[in-house]
Coordinates of C-alpha atoms in Angstrom, one line a residue:
X1312 CA 0.0 0.0 0.0
X1313 CA 1.0 3.6 -0.4
X1314 CA 1.1 6.3 2.3
X1315 CA 1.0 9.9 1.3
X1316 CA 2.4 12.7 3.4
X1317 CA -0.5 15.0 3.4
X1318 CA 1.3 17.9 5.1
X1319 CA 4.9 19.0 5.3
X1320 CA 6.9 17.1 7.9
X1321 CA 7.1 19.0 11.2
X1322 CA 10.1 19.9 13.4
X1323 CA 11.2 16.8 15.3
X1324 CA 10.5 13.1 14.7
X1325 CA 7.6 12.3 12.4
X1326 CA 6.6 8.6 12.7
X1327 CA 5.4 6.8 9.6
X1328 CA 5.5 3.1 10.7
X1329 CA 5.6 1.8 14.2
X1330 CA 6.7 -1.5 15.7
X1331 CA 3.8 -1.3 18.2
X1332 CA 1.4 0.8 16.2
X1333 CA 0.5 1.7 12.7
X1334 CA 1.9 -0.7 10.0
X1335 CA 3.4 -2.9 12.7
X1336 CA 3.6 -5.7 10.1
X1337 CA 6.7 -4.0 8.8
X1338 CA 8.5 -5.0 12.0
X1339 CA 10.4 -1.6 12.0
X1340 CA 9.9 1.9 13.2
X1341 CA 10.5 4.4 10.3
X1342 CA 10.2 8.1 10.5
X1343 CA 11.6 11.4 9.2
X1344 CA 13.5 13.6 11.6
X1345 CA 13.5 17.4 10.9
X1346 CA 15.9 19.6 12.8
X1347 CA 16.2 23.3 12.3
X1348 CA 19.6 25.0 12.6
X1349 CA 20.9 24.8 16.2
X1350 CA 18.4 22.1 17.3
X1351 CA 19.6 19.2 19.4
X1352 CA 18.0 15.7 19.3
X1353 CA 18.7 13.0 21.9
X1354 CA 18.1 9.3 21.3
X1355 CA 18.3 6.4 23.8
X1356 CA 16.0 3.4 23.6
X1357 CA 15.9 -0.4 23.6
X1358 CA 16.1 -0.7 19.8
X1359 CA 18.7 -0.9 17.2
X1360 CA 18.7 2.5 15.3
X1361 CA 20.0 3.9 12.1
X1362 CA 20.2 7.6 11.2
X1363 CA 20.6 8.5 7.5
X1364 CA 21.4 12.1 6.6
X1365 CA 19.2 13.2 3.7
X1366 CA 19.9 16.9 3.7
X1367 CA 21.8 19.5 5.8
X1368 CA 24.7 19.3 8.2
X1369 CA 24.7 17.2 11.4
X1370 CA 27.1 16.5 14.2
X1371 CA 26.7 12.8 15.2
X1372 CA 27.8 12.3 18.8
X1373 CA 27.9 8.7 20.2
X1374 CA 30.2 6.5 22.2
X1375 CA 32.6 9.4 23.0
X1376 CA 33.0 10.0 19.3
X1377 CA 31.9 12.8 17.0
X1378 CA 31.4 12.9 13.2
X1379 CA 30.3 16.0 11.3
X1380 CA 28.4 15.3 8.1
X1381 CA 27.1 17.5 5.3
X1382 CA 24.9 16.6 2.4
X1383 CA 23.4 18.8 -0.3
X1384 CA 22.2 16.4 -2.9
X1385 CA 20.2 13.1 -2.7
X1386 CA 21.1 12.3 -6.3
X1387 CA 24.8 13.2 -6.6
X1388 CA 26.1 12.6 -3.0
X1389 CA 26.1 9.4 -1.0
X1390 CA 24.7 9.5 2.5
X1391 CA 26.3 9.5 6.0
X1392 CA 24.7 7.0 8.3
X1393 CA 25.1 6.2 12.0
X1394 CA 24.0 2.7 13.2
X1395 CA 23.8 2.0 17.0
X1396 CA 22.7 -0.9 19.2
X1397 CA 19.9 -0.8 21.7
X1398 CA 20.6 1.3 24.8
X1399 CA 23.3 3.4 23.0
X1400 CA 23.1 7.2 23.6
X1401 CA 23.1 9.4 20.5
X1402 CA 23.0 13.2 20.2
X1403 CA 22.4 14.9 16.9
X1404 CA 23.3 18.6 16.6
X1405 CA 22.0 20.4 13.5
X1406 CA 24.6 22.9 12.1
X1407 CA 22.1 23.7 9.3
X1408 CA 18.5 22.9 8.7
X1409 CA 18.6 19.1 8.3
X1410 CA 16.5 16.1 7.5
X1411 CA 17.2 12.5 8.4
X1412 CA 15.6 9.1 7.9
X1413 CA 15.4 7.1 11.1
X1414 CA 15.0 3.3 11.1
X1415 CA 14.6 1.1 14.2
X1416 CA 14.2 -2.6 15.0
X1417 CA 14.3 -5.0 17.9
X1418 CA 17.8 -6.4 18.2
X1419 CA 19.2 -7.9 21.4
X1420 CA 22.7 -8.4 19.9
X1421 CA 25.2 -6.1 21.3
X1422 CA 27.5 -4.5 18.8
X1423 CA 29.7 -1.4 18.5
X1424 CA 28.2 1.7 16.8
X1425 CA 29.1 2.0 13.2
X1426 CA 29.5 5.2 11.2
X1427 CA 29.2 4.8 7.5
X1428 CA 30.8 7.6 5.5
X1429 CA 30.1 7.8 1.8
X1430 CA 33.3 5.9 0.9
X1431 CA 32.0 3.0 3.0
X1432 CA 28.8 2.6 1.1
X1433 CA 28.4 0.0 -1.7
X1434 CA 27.2 1.7 -4.8
X1435 CA 26.3 -0.3 -8.0
X1436 CA 24.6 0.2 -11.3
X1437 CA 21.9 -2.4 -11.6
X1438 CA 20.4 -3.4 -15.0
X1439 CA 23.1 -1.9 -17.1
X1440 CA 23.6 -3.7 -20.4
X1441 CA 20.3 -5.6 -20.2
X1442 CA 16.8 -4.9 -21.5
X1443 CA 18.0 -2.1 -23.7
X1444 CA 19.1 -0.3 -20.6
X1445 CA 15.5 0.4 -19.7
X1446 CA 16.0 -0.5 -16.0
X1447 CA 19.5 1.0 -15.4
X1448 CA 19.6 2.5 -11.9
X1449 CA 22.0 3.3 -9.1
X1450 CA 21.6 1.1 -6.0
X1451 CA 23.4 2.1 -2.8
X1452 CA 23.5 -0.4 0.0
X1453 CA 24.5 1.0 3.4
X1454 CA 24.3 -2.3 5.3
X1455 CA 22.7 -5.7 4.8
X1456 CA 23.5 -9.3 5.8
X1457 CA 26.8 -9.1 3.9
X1458 CA 28.5 -6.3 5.9
X1459 CA 26.4 -6.1 9.1
X1460 CA 25.7 -9.7 10.3
X1461 CA 24.9 -8.3 13.7
X1462 CA 22.0 -6.2 12.5
X1463 CA 18.3 -7.0 12.2
X1464 CA 17.8 -4.3 9.5
X1465 CA 18.8 -3.5 5.9
X1466 CA 19.2 0.1 4.7
X1467 CA 20.0 1.6 1.3
X1468 CA 19.0 4.1 -1.4
X1469 CA 18.0 3.9 -5.1
X1470 CA 18.3 6.5 -7.9
X1471 CA 15.7 5.6 -10.4
X1472 CA 16.7 7.3 -13.7
X1473 CA 13.9 9.3 -15.5
X1474 CA 11.7 7.2 -17.6
X1475 CA 13.3 3.9 -16.4
X1476 CA 12.4 1.1 -14.1
X1477 CA 13.9 -0.2 -10.9
X1478 CA 13.2 -3.3 -8.7
X1479 CA 13.0 -4.9 -12.1
X1480 CA 12.6 -7.6 -13.4
X1481 CA 9.8 -8.0 -10.7
X1482 CA 11.2 -9.7 -7.7
X1483 CA 10.1 -10.7 -4.2
X1484 CA 11.5 -11.8 -0.9
X1485 CA 10.3 -13.1 2.5
X1486 CA 11.1 -9.9 4.3
X1487 CA 8.9 -6.8 4.6
X1488 CA 10.2 -3.7 3.0
X1489 CA 9.5 0.1 3.0
X1490 CA 10.2 2.6 0.2
X1491 CA 10.3 6.3 0.9
X1492 CA 10.3 8.6 -2.1
X1493 CA 11.6 12.0 -3.1
X1494 CA 11.7 13.9 -6.4
X1495 CA 14.6 16.2 -5.7
X1496 CA 14.6 18.2 -9.0
X1497 CA 10.8 18.6 -9.1
X1498 CA 9.1 18.0 -5.8
X1499 CA 5.8 19.5 -6.7
X1500 CA 5.1 17.7 -10.0
X1501 CA 7.6 14.7 -10.1
X1502 CA 5.8 11.3 -10.2
X1503 CA 6.2 7.7 -10.9
X1504 CA 4.3 4.4 -10.4
X1505 CA 4.9 1.4 -8.1
X1506 CA 3.3 -2.0 -8.2
X1507 CA 2.8 -4.0 -5.0
X1508 CA 1.4 -7.4 -5.6
X1509 CA -1.6 -6.9 -8.0
X1510 CA -2.0 -3.2 -7.1
X1511 CA -0.4 -0.2 -8.8
X1512 CA 0.0 3.2 -7.1
X1513 CA 0.9 6.7 -8.3
X1514 CA 4.0 7.8 -6.4
X1515 CA 4.5 11.5 -5.4
X1516 CA 7.1 13.4 -3.5
X1517 CA 7.4 12.3 0.2
X1518 CA 5.2 9.3 -0.2
X1519 CA 6.0 5.9 1.3
X1520 CA 5.3 2.4 0.0
X1521 CA 4.5 -0.5 2.4
X1522 CA 5.5 -3.8 0.9
X1523 CA 4.4 -7.0 2.6
X1524 CA 6.5 -10.2 2.4
X1525 CA 6.5 -12.1 -0.9
X1526 CA 4.8 -9.3 -2.9
X1527 CA 6.5 -8.2 -6.1
X1528 CA 7.3 -4.5 -6.2
X1529 CA 8.6 -3.1 -9.6
X1530 CA 8.8 0.7 -9.9
X1531 CA 9.0 3.2 -12.7
X1532 CA 9.8 7.0 -12.8
X1533 CA 8.1 9.3 -15.3
X1534 CA 10.3 10.7 -18.1
X1535 CA 11.9 13.9 -17.0
X1536 CA 11.8 13.1 -13.3
X1537 CA 14.6 11.3 -11.4
X1538 CA 13.1 9.4 -8.5
X1539 CA 15.1 8.8 -5.3
X1540 CA 13.9 6.4 -2.7
X1541 CA 15.2 4.9 0.6
X1542 CA 14.7 1.2 0.9
X1543 CA 14.5 -0.5 4.4
X1544 CA 14.1 -4.1 5.2
X1545 CA 13.6 -6.0 8.5
X1546 CA 15.2 -9.4 8.6
X1547 CA 13.0 -12.3 9.4
X1548 CA 13.9 -15.2 11.6
X1549 CA 16.2 -17.5 9.6
X1550 CA 16.0 -15.3 6.6
X1551 CA 18.5 -12.5 6.5
X1552 CA 18.5 -10.3 3.4
X1553 CA 21.7 -10.0 1.5
X1554 CA 22.9 -9.4 -2.1
X1555 CA 21.4 -12.6 -3.4
X1556 CA 18.1 -12.6 -1.6
X1557 CA 16.0 -11.1 -4.5
X1558 CA 13.9 -13.8 -6.1
X1559 CA 12.9 -12.9 -9.6
X1560 CA 9.5 -13.8 -10.9
X1561 CA 9.9 -16.8 -13.2
X1562 CA 8.0 -15.4 -16.2
X1563 CA 10.2 -12.3 -16.3
X1564 CA 13.6 -13.7 -15.3
X1565 CA 14.5 -14.4 -18.9
X1566 CA 15.0 -10.6 -19.3
X1567 CA 18.2 -10.9 -17.2
X1568 CA 20.1 -12.5 -20.0
X1569 CA 22.2 -9.7 -21.7
X1570 CA 21.9 -11.6 -25.0
X1571 CA 18.2 -11.8 -25.0
X1572 CA 16.4 -10.5 -28.2
X1573 CA 13.9 -7.7 -27.5
X1574 CA 11.9 -6.1 -30.3
X1575 CA 13.3 -2.8 -31.5
X1576 CA 11.7 -0.5 -34.0
X1577 CA 13.9 -0.5 -37.1
X1578 CA 11.6 1.6 -39.3
X1579 CA 13.3 4.5 -41.1
X1580 CA 12.6 7.9 -39.6
X1581 CA 11.2 10.4 -42.1

């Protein structure tokens, strides 16, 4: 299903999904944290947490450490992310007006806090060289089962090129997933479409997609509008999500072959 943000996010933490409340079937808390310049935000709770900087400048203070991060572009710059275990104290100080994605999950494993600078983040071009490059996109993975075995969450970003597809060919997995969308170059009119199971939704700036386990979820951005989205997954018992966890729908998996023949209009142009 799709959730629209009917009003502008307010100062402070804006909850979208809740472990013990709305959309609890996602098994994660997810929200947007807005901090005006000079604001201070404290976090300490019995959950694993990840703070992803979307825009602005933030001082991350944790475990007697301090990292100062700045980000001006969702499309052209990779994020800074802080991941901490349950009980850890975190203080965020906004040096400029800032916006962050906050993800939380139940995790009783104790681990050291991890700070992911842009150079630590895995960035790949998916779909390149296949399907006439109609689904080429940038996929950024901050952490998953490959590099964060201690975590109960997965966090990343996708840059869906204008007029192209992502999460394609259609795939599914046993874990619940959340997509949160932005249209950085055209927030008022940018749009795309997303399918969840048999339902198709029109995607707008600041909307959120709730994807239940085992439902396919291909996406497409309208021509002219680059579509950015954060993707968040909660691991399920015995089923941790990693690079090879996507299960492509059988009837569309043939498209993954780079040598596959796809119809192309060869008529002369007059």
